[in-house]
Amino acid sequence: MIQRTIKEVIMRTIKPGKVILVYGARRVGKTVLIKQIAEEFSGKTLFLNGEDSEVETMFLTRSASHYRQLFSGIDLLVVDEAQNIPDIGRILKLIVDEIENIRVIASGSSSFDLKNQTGEPLVGRSYTFHLSSLAISEWLSQTSNAQLYLDLGERLIYGGYPELVSFTDFESKQHYLSELSESYLLKDILSLDGIKNSSKMLNLLRLVSFQVGSEVSYDELSRQLSLSRNTVEKYLDLLSKTFVIFKLPAFSQNPRKEIRKSSKWYFLDNGIRNTVIGDFRPLALRQDTSALWENFMISERIKFNNNLHRMASYYFWRTYNGQEIDLIEESNGIRKAFEFKWGDKEPKCPRAFKENYPDISFEVVSKNNFLNFTTKEQVDN
């Protein structure tokens, strides 16, 4: 079984009177992770599934005495799929406030659901973690650097969902991703916030798929889909909150020469992106390899930082005359610039960027040095 990097960070964070919130898309391994934590925890634990109607019923009587009767003597209470329990945030607040020394872990497949229910009640009482599909550093626990390099093209096409490890042929991987996308995108996402127009949502996602690495115009998307700009932004926000895509805003301190209002959208997992457009062809037959590499590297960097519980903000940079940089990362007041190139040609830092931001380091990330960028690069610098 592949060990998840974030597990040790979570275990060090578990404290009496605190709630650990673990977010992540379906099938990225949240249940396996929190079960492992429960099994390795030294005290008495109780694991509950929030999708079980009996579990939901046991929380209905919201009183301190009721919860003391249920959970006194429990050192660690784990609630999987907690977003299914109405008003779970206030319930967990009452539990950690009223039951001495209890610790709580709650997981959810949608930050839209779980954050809405836990956000305000658990202010000052919770720690939030995001579990993604497998990161490169986690793949390395099962393979060698050389093999990972050889399998790089496969990662760009099929992504890193944990269950893909068990499939040995490409047809099975494609079938799995197709089933996952259909059930996850259609059932989970479209059930949120009363969305009824599934075709518009999926068409929007396809349009974003073809624009990975490019600036996205909300007005253009609204025209192509015959939707209002507000609806397009709402749908993109929901897709972000359900861990399908994420946004990179523009970085600018010189608005006269630099783009500052545009944004780019990327997928948290390459496999989902390729499933949406129905394209699993090998890299040798594709025209979008550079976009796949850029998406893969940015999402891997985010996984790398999330797994270390390292706070960071991410941007892209471009001038009006076309000079650009793929990723600006800001963490602990330190900024770094990265350009992603699949081919052998190594570009130089754009002159305008170098002149305006001499304090920001610049690095090209290619097939030859991506391991440093995604596993151990300058964490303390």
mmCIF file of C-alpha atoms in Angstrom:
data_model
loop_
_atom_site.group_PDB
_atom_site.id
_atom_site.type_symbol
_atom_site.label_atom_id
_atom_site.label_comp_id
_atom_site.label_asym_id
_atom_site.label_seq_id
_atom_site.Cartn_x
_atom_site.Cartn_y
_atom_site.Cartn_z
ATOM 1 C CA MET A 1 0.000 0.000 0.000
ATOM 2 C CA ILE A 2 1.344 3.413 -0.982
ATOM 3 C CA GLN A 3 2.030 5.580 2.045
ATOM 4 C CA ARG A 4 0.571 9.077 1.872
ATOM 5 C CA THR A 5 2.990 11.847 2.827
ATOM 6 C CA ILE A 6 0.303 13.909 4.495
ATOM 7 C CA LYS A 7 -0.458 11.156 7.027
ATOM 8 C CA GLU A 8 2.494 11.917 9.290
ATOM 9 C CA VAL A 9 1.715 15.649 9.194
ATOM 10 C CA ILE A 10 -1.894 14.985 10.230
ATOM 11 C CA MET A 11 -0.871 12.634 13.022
ATOM 12 C CA ARG A 12 1.440 15.295 14.460
ATOM 13 C CA THR A 13 -1.412 17.807 14.333
ATOM 14 C CA ILE A 14 -4.049 15.750 16.188
ATOM 15 C CA LYS A 15 -4.730 17.493 19.500
ATOM 16 C CA PRO A 16 -7.418 17.369 22.213
ATOM 17 C CA GLY A 17 -10.239 19.820 21.579
ATOM 18 C CA LYS A 18 -9.358 20.205 17.883
ATOM 19 C CA VAL A 19 -10.971 18.988 14.650
ATOM 20 C CA ILE A 20 -8.898 17.835 11.676
ATOM 21 C CA LEU A 21 -10.750 18.460 8.382
ATOM 22 C CA VAL A 22 -9.581 16.356 5.430
ATOM 23 C CA TYR A 23 -10.902 17.445 2.040
ATOM 24 C CA GLY A 24 -10.428 15.810 -1.322
ATOM 25 C CA ALA A 25 -12.157 14.507 -4.427
ATOM 26 C CA ARG A 26 -13.788 11.102 -4.374
ATOM 27 C CA ARG A 27 -11.479 8.113 -4.793
ATOM 28 C CA VAL A 28 -8.258 9.917 -3.910
ATOM 29 C CA GLY A 29 -7.910 7.756 -0.788
ATOM 30 C CA LYS A 30 -9.418 9.795 2.063
ATOM 31 C CA THR A 31 -11.143 6.830 3.699
ATOM 32 C CA VAL A 32 -8.023 4.651 3.501
ATOM 33 C CA LEU A 33 -5.935 7.488 4.936
ATOM 34 C CA ILE A 34 -8.106 8.249 7.947
ATOM 35 C CA LYS A 35 -8.575 4.534 8.684
ATOM 36 C CA GLN A 36 -4.790 4.143 8.756
ATOM 37 C CA ILE A 37 -4.537 7.097 11.136
ATOM 38 C CA ALA A 38 -7.242 5.626 13.375
ATOM 39 C CA GLU A 39 -5.488 2.250 13.438
ATOM 40 C CA GLU A 40 -2.116 3.784 14.314
ATOM 41 C CA PHE A 41 -3.465 6.187 16.932
ATOM 42 C CA SER A 42 -2.489 5.024 20.406
ATOM 43 C CA GLY A 43 -5.766 5.830 22.185
ATOM 44 C CA LYS A 44 -9.322 4.522 21.886
ATOM 45 C CA THR A 45 -10.865 5.338 18.512
ATOM 46 C CA LEU A 46 -14.331 5.285 16.941
ATOM 47 C CA PHE A 47 -14.787 5.333 13.145
ATOM 48 C CA LEU A 48 -18.163 6.450 11.743
ATOM 49 C CA ASN A 49 -19.421 6.706 8.156
ATOM 50 C CA GLY A 50 -21.490 9.835 7.556
ATOM 51 C CA GLU A 51 -23.288 8.162 4.641
ATOM 52 C CA ASP A 52 -24.832 5.631 7.070
ATOM 53 C CA SER A 53 -28.366 6.738 7.992
ATOM 54 C CA GLU A 54 -27.981 5.292 11.502
ATOM 55 C CA VAL A 55 -24.883 7.429 12.027
ATOM 56 C CA GLU A 56 -26.797 10.493 10.850
ATOM 57 C CA THR A 57 -29.608 9.652 13.287
ATOM 58 C CA MET A 58 -27.270 9.319 16.269
ATOM 59 C CA PHE A 59 -26.187 12.948 15.822
ATOM 60 C CA LEU A 60 -29.727 14.368 15.584
ATOM 61 C CA THR A 61 -30.192 14.972 19.318
ATOM 62 C CA ARG A 62 -27.946 17.971 19.695
ATOM 63 C CA SER A 63 -27.144 18.182 23.374
ATOM 64 C CA ALA A 64 -23.928 17.972 25.363
ATOM 65 C CA SER A 65 -25.336 15.239 27.620
ATOM 66 C CA HIS A 66 -26.294 13.098 24.602
ATOM 67 C CA TYR A 67 -22.844 13.391 23.055
ATOM 68 C CA ARG A 68 -21.131 12.703 26.388
ATOM 69 C CA GLN A 69 -23.148 9.510 26.644
ATOM 70 C CA LEU A 70 -22.110 8.486 23.149
ATOM 71 C CA PHE A 71 -18.473 9.560 23.049
ATOM 72 C CA SER A 72 -17.083 9.815 26.587
ATOM 73 C CA GLY A 73 -13.952 7.690 26.816
ATOM 74 C CA ILE A 74 -13.245 8.060 23.081
ATOM 75 C CA ASP A 75 -9.835 9.609 22.424
ATOM 76 C CA LEU A 76 -10.243 9.961 18.651
ATOM 77 C CA LEU A 77 -13.572 10.265 16.849
ATOM 78 C CA VAL A 78 -13.347 9.849 13.052
ATOM 79 C CA VAL A 79 -16.297 10.817 10.830
ATOM 80 C CA ASP A 80 -15.894 9.904 7.167
ATOM 81 C CA GLU A 81 -18.046 11.728 4.541
ATOM 82 C CA ALA A 82 -19.075 14.138 7.262
ATOM 83 C CA GLN A 83 -20.788 16.529 4.841
ATOM 84 C CA ASN A 84 -23.770 14.155 4.780
ATOM 85 C CA ILE A 85 -24.623 14.961 8.435
ATOM 86 C CA PRO A 86 -26.750 18.131 8.692
ATOM 87 C CA ASP A 87 -25.121 20.986 10.612
ATOM 88 C CA ILE A 88 -22.037 18.880 11.292
ATOM 89 C CA GLY A 89 -19.939 21.966 12.096
ATOM 90 C CA ARG A 90 -22.007 22.962 15.136
ATOM 91 C CA ILE A 91 -22.212 19.332 16.209
ATOM 92 C CA LEU A 92 -18.428 18.892 16.163
ATOM 93 C CA LYS A 93 -17.957 22.219 17.957
ATOM 94 C CA LEU A 94 -20.246 21.036 20.748
ATOM 95 C CA ILE A 95 -18.423 17.694 20.971
ATOM 96 C CA VAL A 96 -14.902 19.125 21.241
ATOM 97 C CA ASP A 97 -16.079 21.877 23.628
ATOM 98 C CA GLU A 98 -17.955 19.598 25.983
ATOM 99 C CA ILE A 99 -16.064 16.287 25.965
ATOM 100 C CA GLU A 100 -12.687 16.531 27.641
ATOM 101 C CA ASN A 101 -9.612 15.411 25.696
ATOM 102 C CA ILE A 102 -11.529 14.173 22.630
ATOM 103 C CA ARG A 103 -9.931 14.615 19.223
ATOM 104 C CA VAL A 104 -11.891 14.600 15.950
ATOM 105 C CA ILE A 105 -11.102 13.899 12.292
ATOM 106 C CA ALA A 106 -13.799 14.655 9.692
ATOM 107 C CA SER A 107 -13.465 14.046 5.955
ATOM 108 C CA GLY A 108 -15.476 15.354 3.031
ATOM 109 C CA SER A 109 -15.535 15.053 -0.753
ATOM 110 C CA SER A 110 -16.672 18.608 -1.325
ATOM 111 C CA SER A 111 -15.327 21.735 0.301
ATOM 112 C CA PHE A 112 -18.536 23.385 -0.936
ATOM 113 C CA ASP A 113 -20.572 21.180 1.413
ATOM 114 C CA LEU A 114 -18.227 20.630 4.325
ATOM 115 C CA LYS A 115 -16.744 24.123 4.575
ATOM 116 C CA ASN A 116 -20.204 25.651 4.476
ATOM 117 C CA GLN A 117 -21.176 23.486 7.428
ATOM 118 C CA THR A 118 -17.971 23.691 9.459
ATOM 119 C CA GLY A 119 -16.447 27.038 8.559
ATOM 120 C CA GLU A 120 -17.837 29.498 11.095
ATOM 121 C CA PRO A 121 -18.583 27.078 13.970
ATOM 122 C CA LEU A 122 -15.054 25.645 13.953
ATOM 123 C CA VAL A 123 -13.076 28.872 13.681
ATOM 124 C CA GLY A 124 -10.069 28.440 15.965
ATOM 125 C CA ARG A 125 -10.903 24.791 16.564
ATOM 126 C CA SER A 126 -9.843 23.127 13.317
ATOM 127 C CA TYR A 127 -6.926 22.351 11.003
ATOM 128 C CA THR A 128 -7.599 21.816 7.303
ATOM 129 C CA PHE A 129 -5.785 19.384 4.996
ATOM 130 C CA HIS A 130 -6.295 18.676 1.299
ATOM 131 C CA LEU A 131 -5.654 15.162 -0.030
ATOM 132 C CA SER A 132 -5.063 14.922 -3.781
ATOM 133 C CA SER A 133 -4.407 12.032 -6.115
ATOM 134 C CA LEU A 134 -0.961 10.474 -5.716
ATOM 135 C CA ALA A 135 1.966 12.871 -5.861
ATOM 136 C CA ILE A 136 5.269 12.022 -7.536
ATOM 137 C CA SER A 137 6.953 11.724 -4.138
ATOM 138 C CA GLU A 138 4.378 9.077 -3.193
ATOM 139 C CA TRP A 139 4.833 7.154 -6.449
ATOM 140 C CA LEU A 140 8.541 7.038 -5.631
ATOM 141 C CA SER A 141 7.805 4.989 -2.515
ATOM 142 C CA GLN A 142 6.824 2.149 -4.881
ATOM 143 C CA THR A 143 9.282 2.597 -7.725
ATOM 144 C CA SER A 144 12.710 3.956 -8.700
ATOM 145 C CA ASN A 145 13.664 7.331 -10.125
ATOM 146 C CA ALA A 146 14.544 5.653 -13.409
ATOM 147 C CA GLN A 147 11.211 3.849 -13.689
ATOM 148 C CA LEU A 148 9.304 6.989 -12.802
ATOM 149 C CA TYR A 149 11.128 8.795 -15.605
ATOM 150 C CA LEU A 150 10.163 6.025 -18.029
ATOM 151 C CA ASP A 151 6.527 6.175 -16.862
ATOM 152 C CA LEU A 152 6.332 9.964 -17.084
ATOM 153 C CA GLY A 153 4.306 9.950 -20.294
ATOM 154 C CA GLU A 154 1.769 7.634 -18.674
ATOM 155 C CA ARG A 155 1.423 9.988 -15.704
ATOM 156 C CA LEU A 156 0.755 12.895 -18.059
ATOM 157 C CA ILE A 157 -2.067 10.974 -19.711
ATOM 158 C CA TYR A 158 -3.653 8.943 -16.899
ATOM 159 C CA GLY A 159 -2.886 11.027 -13.831
ATOM 160 C CA GLY A 160 -2.416 9.711 -10.324
ATOM 161 C CA TYR A 161 -5.609 8.253 -8.856
ATOM 162 C CA PRO A 162 -4.485 5.572 -6.364
ATOM 163 C CA GLU A 163 -6.577 2.720 -7.765
ATOM 164 C CA LEU A 164 -4.864 3.046 -11.140
ATOM 165 C CA VAL A 165 -1.875 1.304 -9.550
ATOM 166 C CA SER A 166 -3.799 -1.982 -9.631
ATOM 167 C CA PHE A 167 -4.484 -1.834 -13.385
ATOM 168 C CA THR A 168 -1.841 -3.211 -15.725
ATOM 169 C CA ASP A 169 -3.407 -2.337 -19.101
ATOM 170 C CA PHE A 170 -4.392 1.019 -20.579
ATOM 171 C CA GLU A 171 -7.937 -0.075 -21.457
ATOM 172 C CA SER A 172 -8.727 -0.786 -17.789
ATOM 173 C CA LYS A 173 -7.312 2.602 -16.770
ATOM 174 C CA GLN A 174 -9.414 4.381 -19.366
ATOM 175 C CA HIS A 175 -12.542 2.549 -18.254
ATOM 176 C CA TYR A 176 -11.864 3.393 -14.613
ATOM 177 C CA LEU A 177 -11.348 7.101 -15.314
ATOM 178 C CA SER A 178 -14.444 7.232 -17.504
ATOM 179 C CA GLU A 179 -16.583 5.633 -14.798
ATOM 180 C CA LEU A 180 -15.093 7.928 -12.167
ATOM 181 C CA SER A 181 -15.712 11.043 -14.234
ATOM 182 C CA GLU A 182 -19.265 10.070 -15.068
ATOM 183 C CA SER A 183 -20.254 9.272 -11.489
ATOM 184 C CA TYR A 184 -18.267 12.087 -9.902
ATOM 185 C CA LEU A 185 -18.933 14.888 -12.361
ATOM 186 C CA LEU A 186 -22.534 14.022 -13.146
ATOM 187 C CA LYS A 187 -23.793 12.836 -9.772
ATOM 188 C CA ASP A 188 -21.757 14.761 -7.201
ATOM 189 C CA ILE A 189 -21.108 18.096 -8.858
ATOM 190 C CA LEU A 190 -24.423 18.476 -10.620
ATOM 191 C CA SER A 191 -26.267 17.765 -7.373
ATOM 192 C CA LEU A 192 -24.696 20.842 -5.774
ATOM 193 C CA ASP A 193 -26.523 24.122 -5.480
ATOM 194 C CA GLY A 194 -29.511 23.018 -7.540
ATOM 195 C CA ILE A 195 -27.657 22.725 -10.865
ATOM 196 C CA LYS A 196 -29.919 21.109 -13.455
ATOM 197 C CA ASN A 197 -28.215 21.854 -16.777
ATOM 198 C CA SER A 198 -25.663 19.070 -16.879
ATOM 199 C CA SER A 199 -24.817 19.536 -20.547
ATOM 200 C CA LYS A 200 -23.818 23.181 -20.033
ATOM 201 C CA MET A 201 -21.584 22.287 -17.087
ATOM 202 C CA LEU A 202 -19.833 19.513 -19.012
ATOM 203 C CA ASN A 203 -19.474 21.661 -22.126
ATOM 204 C CA LEU A 204 -17.885 24.361 -19.981
ATOM 205 C CA LEU A 205 -15.430 21.832 -18.575
ATOM 206 C CA ARG A 206 -14.539 20.662 -22.087
ATOM 207 C CA LEU A 207 -13.859 24.221 -23.198
ATOM 208 C CA VAL A 208 -11.603 24.741 -20.176
ATOM 209 C CA SER A 209 -9.851 21.448 -20.996
ATOM 210 C CA PHE A 210 -8.791 22.766 -24.374
ATOM 211 C CA GLN A 211 -7.571 26.044 -22.850
ATOM 212 C CA VAL A 212 -5.209 24.606 -20.238
ATOM 213 C CA GLY A 213 -2.197 26.911 -20.064
ATOM 214 C CA SER A 214 -4.035 29.761 -21.783
ATOM 215 C CA GLU A 215 -5.885 32.718 -20.364
ATOM 216 C CA VAL A 216 -9.609 32.091 -20.059
ATOM 217 C CA SER A 217 -12.118 34.729 -21.111
ATOM 218 C CA TYR A 218 -15.347 34.466 -19.119
ATOM 219 C CA ASP A 219 -17.139 36.579 -21.723
ATOM 220 C CA GLU A 220 -16.037 34.244 -24.510
ATOM 221 C CA LEU A 221 -17.122 31.181 -22.538
ATOM 222 C CA SER A 222 -20.513 32.744 -21.837
ATOM 223 C CA ARG A 223 -21.032 33.448 -25.547
ATOM 224 C CA GLN A 224 -20.027 29.952 -26.625
ATOM 225 C CA LEU A 225 -22.289 28.322 -24.034
ATOM 226 C CA SER A 226 -25.182 30.817 -24.203
ATOM 227 C CA LEU A 227 -24.861 31.354 -20.463
ATOM 228 C CA SER A 228 -24.498 34.538 -18.477
ATOM 229 C CA ARG A 229 -21.016 35.511 -17.326
ATOM 230 C CA ASN A 230 -22.188 35.147 -13.700
ATOM 231 C CA THR A 231 -23.340 31.573 -14.362
ATOM 232 C CA VAL A 232 -20.015 30.677 -15.994
ATOM 233 C CA GLU A 233 -18.118 32.041 -12.991
ATOM 234 C CA LYS A 234 -20.461 30.195 -10.622
ATOM 235 C CA TYR A 235 -19.925 26.883 -12.446
ATOM 236 C CA LEU A 236 -16.140 27.341 -12.463
ATOM 237 C CA ASP A 237 -16.236 28.100 -8.747
ATOM 238 C CA LEU A 238 -18.211 24.908 -8.057
ATOM 239 C CA LEU A 239 -15.790 22.855 -10.147
ATOM 240 C CA SER A 240 -12.990 24.336 -8.070
ATOM 241 C CA LYS A 241 -14.706 23.592 -4.763
ATOM 242 C CA THR A 242 -15.230 19.983 -5.791
ATOM 243 C CA PHE A 243 -11.513 19.582 -6.596
ATOM 244 C CA VAL A 244 -11.768 19.195 -10.366
ATOM 245 C CA ILE A 245 -9.997 22.387 -11.472
ATOM 246 C CA PHE A 246 -8.114 25.272 -9.893
ATOM 247 C CA LYS A 247 -7.443 28.862 -10.893
ATOM 248 C CA LEU A 248 -4.192 30.768 -11.344
ATOM 249 C CA PRO A 249 -4.710 34.543 -11.204
ATOM 250 C CA ALA A 250 -2.329 36.990 -12.848
ATOM 251 C CA PHE A 251 0.635 38.384 -10.918
ATOM 252 C CA SER A 252 1.332 42.065 -11.497
ATOM 253 C CA GLN A 253 2.884 45.052 -9.770
ATOM 254 C CA ASN A 254 3.052 47.053 -12.978
ATOM 255 C CA PRO A 255 -0.538 47.288 -14.301
ATOM 256 C CA ARG A 256 0.394 49.527 -17.225
ATOM 257 C CA LYS A 257 2.492 46.790 -18.843
ATOM 258 C CA GLU A 258 1.387 43.517 -17.214
ATOM 259 C CA ILE A 259 -1.834 41.504 -17.412
ATOM 260 C CA ARG A 260 -3.524 41.645 -14.041
ATOM 261 C CA LYS A 261 -7.226 40.761 -14.441
ATOM 262 C CA SER A 262 -7.020 37.514 -16.428
ATOM 263 C CA SER A 263 -6.843 33.994 -15.039
ATOM 264 C CA LYS A 264 -5.866 30.509 -16.141
ATOM 265 C CA TRP A 265 -7.563 27.262 -15.140
ATOM 266 C CA TYR A 266 -5.890 23.891 -14.659
ATOM 267 C CA PHE A 267 -6.987 20.397 -13.642
ATOM 268 C CA LEU A 268 -5.934 18.892 -10.327
ATOM 269 C CA ASP A 269 -5.413 15.583 -12.143
ATOM 270 C CA ASN A 270 -4.345 15.093 -15.766
ATOM 271 C CA GLY A 271 -6.356 11.895 -16.052
ATOM 272 C CA ILE A 272 -9.632 13.714 -15.449
ATOM 273 C CA ARG A 273 -8.703 16.366 -18.011
ATOM 274 C CA ASN A 274 -7.992 13.765 -20.679
ATOM 275 C CA THR A 275 -11.175 11.873 -19.797
ATOM 276 C CA VAL A 276 -13.267 15.007 -20.268
ATOM 277 C CA ILE A 277 -11.976 15.423 -23.849
ATOM 278 C CA GLY A 278 -11.883 11.656 -24.499
ATOM 279 C CA ASP A 279 -8.227 11.596 -25.527
ATOM 280 C CA PHE A 280 -5.872 8.938 -24.145
ATOM 281 C CA ARG A 281 -3.500 8.810 -27.092
ATOM 282 C CA PRO A 282 0.247 8.478 -26.338
ATOM 283 C CA LEU A 283 2.338 11.650 -26.321
ATOM 284 C CA ALA A 284 3.893 10.893 -29.718
ATOM 285 C CA LEU A 285 0.473 11.336 -31.345
ATOM 286 C CA ARG A 286 -0.628 14.470 -29.475
ATOM 287 C CA GLN A 287 -0.402 18.195 -30.097
ATOM 288 C CA ASP A 288 -1.031 19.186 -26.458
ATOM 289 C CA THR A 289 2.022 17.668 -24.741
ATOM 290 C CA SER A 290 3.329 21.052 -23.588
ATOM 291 C CA ALA A 291 -0.029 21.896 -22.013
ATOM 292 C CA LEU A 292 -0.154 18.477 -20.319
ATOM 293 C CA TRP A 293 3.350 18.991 -18.920
ATOM 294 C CA GLU A 294 2.506 22.473 -17.636
ATOM 295 C CA ASN A 295 -0.724 21.235 -16.003
ATOM 296 C CA PHE A 296 1.034 18.227 -14.501
ATOM 297 C CA MET A 297 3.916 20.202 -13.030
ATOM 298 C CA ILE A 298 1.750 22.937 -11.496
ATOM 299 C CA SER A 299 -0.658 20.430 -9.954
ATOM 300 C CA GLU A 300 2.281 18.356 -8.662
ATOM 301 C CA ARG A 301 3.817 21.429 -7.052
ATOM 302 C CA ILE A 302 0.524 22.167 -5.308
ATOM 303 C CA LYS A 303 0.351 18.554 -4.086
ATOM 304 C CA PHE A 304 3.941 18.780 -2.864
ATOM 305 C CA ASN A 305 3.211 21.892 -0.794
ATOM 306 C CA ASN A 306 -0.159 20.617 0.450
ATOM 307 C CA ASN A 307 1.359 17.336 1.607
ATOM 308 C CA LEU A 308 3.835 19.278 3.738
ATOM 309 C CA HIS A 309 1.029 21.567 4.937
ATOM 310 C CA ARG A 310 3.063 24.384 3.476
ATOM 311 C CA MET A 311 1.056 27.516 2.697
ATOM 312 C CA ALA A 312 1.638 29.009 -0.754
ATOM 313 C CA SER A 313 -0.072 31.214 -3.330
ATOM 314 C CA TYR A 314 0.219 30.673 -7.064
ATOM 315 C CA TYR A 315 0.059 33.014 -10.080
ATOM 316 C CA PHE A 316 1.060 33.321 -13.718
ATOM 317 C CA TRP A 317 2.761 36.381 -15.235
ATOM 318 C CA ARG A 318 2.396 37.940 -18.678
ATOM 319 C CA THR A 319 2.988 41.317 -20.261
ATOM 320 C CA TYR A 320 0.772 42.897 -22.892
ATOM 321 C CA ASN A 321 3.485 42.293 -25.497
ATOM 322 C CA GLY A 322 3.503 38.551 -24.839
ATOM 323 C CA GLN A 323 6.392 37.877 -22.433
ATOM 324 C CA GLU A 324 5.231 35.309 -19.885
ATOM 325 C CA ILE A 325 6.105 32.935 -17.064
ATOM 326 C CA ASP A 326 4.051 29.827 -16.256
ATOM 327 C CA LEU A 327 4.132 29.910 -12.453
ATOM 328 C CA ILE A 328 4.935 32.379 -9.694
ATOM 329 C CA GLU A 329 4.929 30.780 -6.250
ATOM 330 C CA GLU A 330 4.827 32.860 -3.078
ATOM 331 C CA SER A 331 5.445 31.224 0.292
ATOM 332 C CA ASN A 332 6.610 32.792 3.568
ATOM 333 C CA GLY A 333 7.294 36.058 1.760
ATOM 334 C CA ILE A 334 9.593 34.366 -0.776
ATOM 335 C CA ARG A 335 8.674 34.355 -4.471
ATOM 336 C CA LYS A 336 9.956 31.951 -7.102
ATOM 337 C CA ALA A 337 9.307 31.853 -10.840
ATOM 338 C CA PHE A 338 9.109 28.655 -12.898
ATOM 339 C CA GLU A 339 8.825 27.918 -16.595
ATOM 340 C CA PHE A 340 7.855 24.408 -17.721
ATOM 341 C CA LYS A 341 9.335 22.930 -20.894
ATOM 342 C CA TRP A 342 8.835 19.373 -22.116
ATOM 343 C CA GLY A 343 11.353 19.672 -24.950
ATOM 344 C CA ASP A 344 15.111 20.112 -24.790
ATOM 345 C CA LYS A 345 15.204 23.833 -25.550
ATOM 346 C CA GLU A 346 15.703 25.865 -22.369
ATOM 347 C CA PRO A 347 14.298 29.414 -22.476
ATOM 348 C CA LYS A 348 15.827 32.374 -20.702
ATOM 349 C CA CYS A 349 14.080 34.495 -18.119
ATOM 350 C CA PRO A 350 12.044 37.226 -19.896
ATOM 351 C CA ARG A 351 13.901 40.530 -19.852
ATOM 352 C CA ALA A 352 10.932 42.514 -18.508
ATOM 353 C CA PHE A 353 10.517 40.114 -15.604
ATOM 354 C CA LYS A 354 14.210 40.109 -14.774
ATOM 355 C CA GLU A 355 14.324 43.914 -14.781
ATOM 356 C CA ASN A 356 11.154 44.455 -12.741
ATOM 357 C CA TYR A 357 11.590 41.580 -10.282
ATOM 358 C CA PRO A 358 15.333 41.022 -9.734
ATOM 359 C CA ASP A 359 14.653 39.518 -6.289
ATOM 360 C CA ILE A 360 12.565 36.634 -7.702
ATOM 361 C CA SER A 361 14.529 33.524 -8.688
ATOM 362 C CA PHE A 362 13.816 31.897 -12.052
ATOM 363 C CA GLU A 363 14.065 28.220 -12.990
ATOM 364 C CA VAL A 364 13.146 26.102 -15.996
ATOM 365 C CA VAL A 365 11.577 22.749 -15.024
ATOM 366 C CA SER A 366 12.070 19.982 -17.592
ATOM 367 C CA LYS A 367 12.165 16.186 -17.725
ATOM 368 C CA ASN A 368 15.753 16.409 -16.501
ATOM 369 C CA ASN A 369 15.117 18.182 -13.185
ATOM 370 C CA PHE A 370 11.418 17.751 -12.344
ATOM 371 C CA LEU A 371 12.124 15.471 -9.366
ATOM 372 C CA ASN A 372 13.756 18.294 -7.430
ATOM 373 C CA PHE A 373 10.773 20.525 -8.160
ATOM 374 C CA THR A 374 8.188 17.972 -7.058
ATOM 375 C CA THR A 375 9.895 16.112 -4.198
ATOM 376 C CA LYS A 376 12.621 18.007 -2.398
ATOM 377 C CA GLU A 377 13.246 21.383 -4.026
ATOM 378 C CA GLN A 378 14.532 24.139 -1.735
ATOM 379 C CA VAL A 379 11.883 23.629 0.910
ATOM 380 C CA ASP A 380 13.655 25.803 3.432
ATOM 381 C CA ASN A 381 14.985 28.456 1.045
#
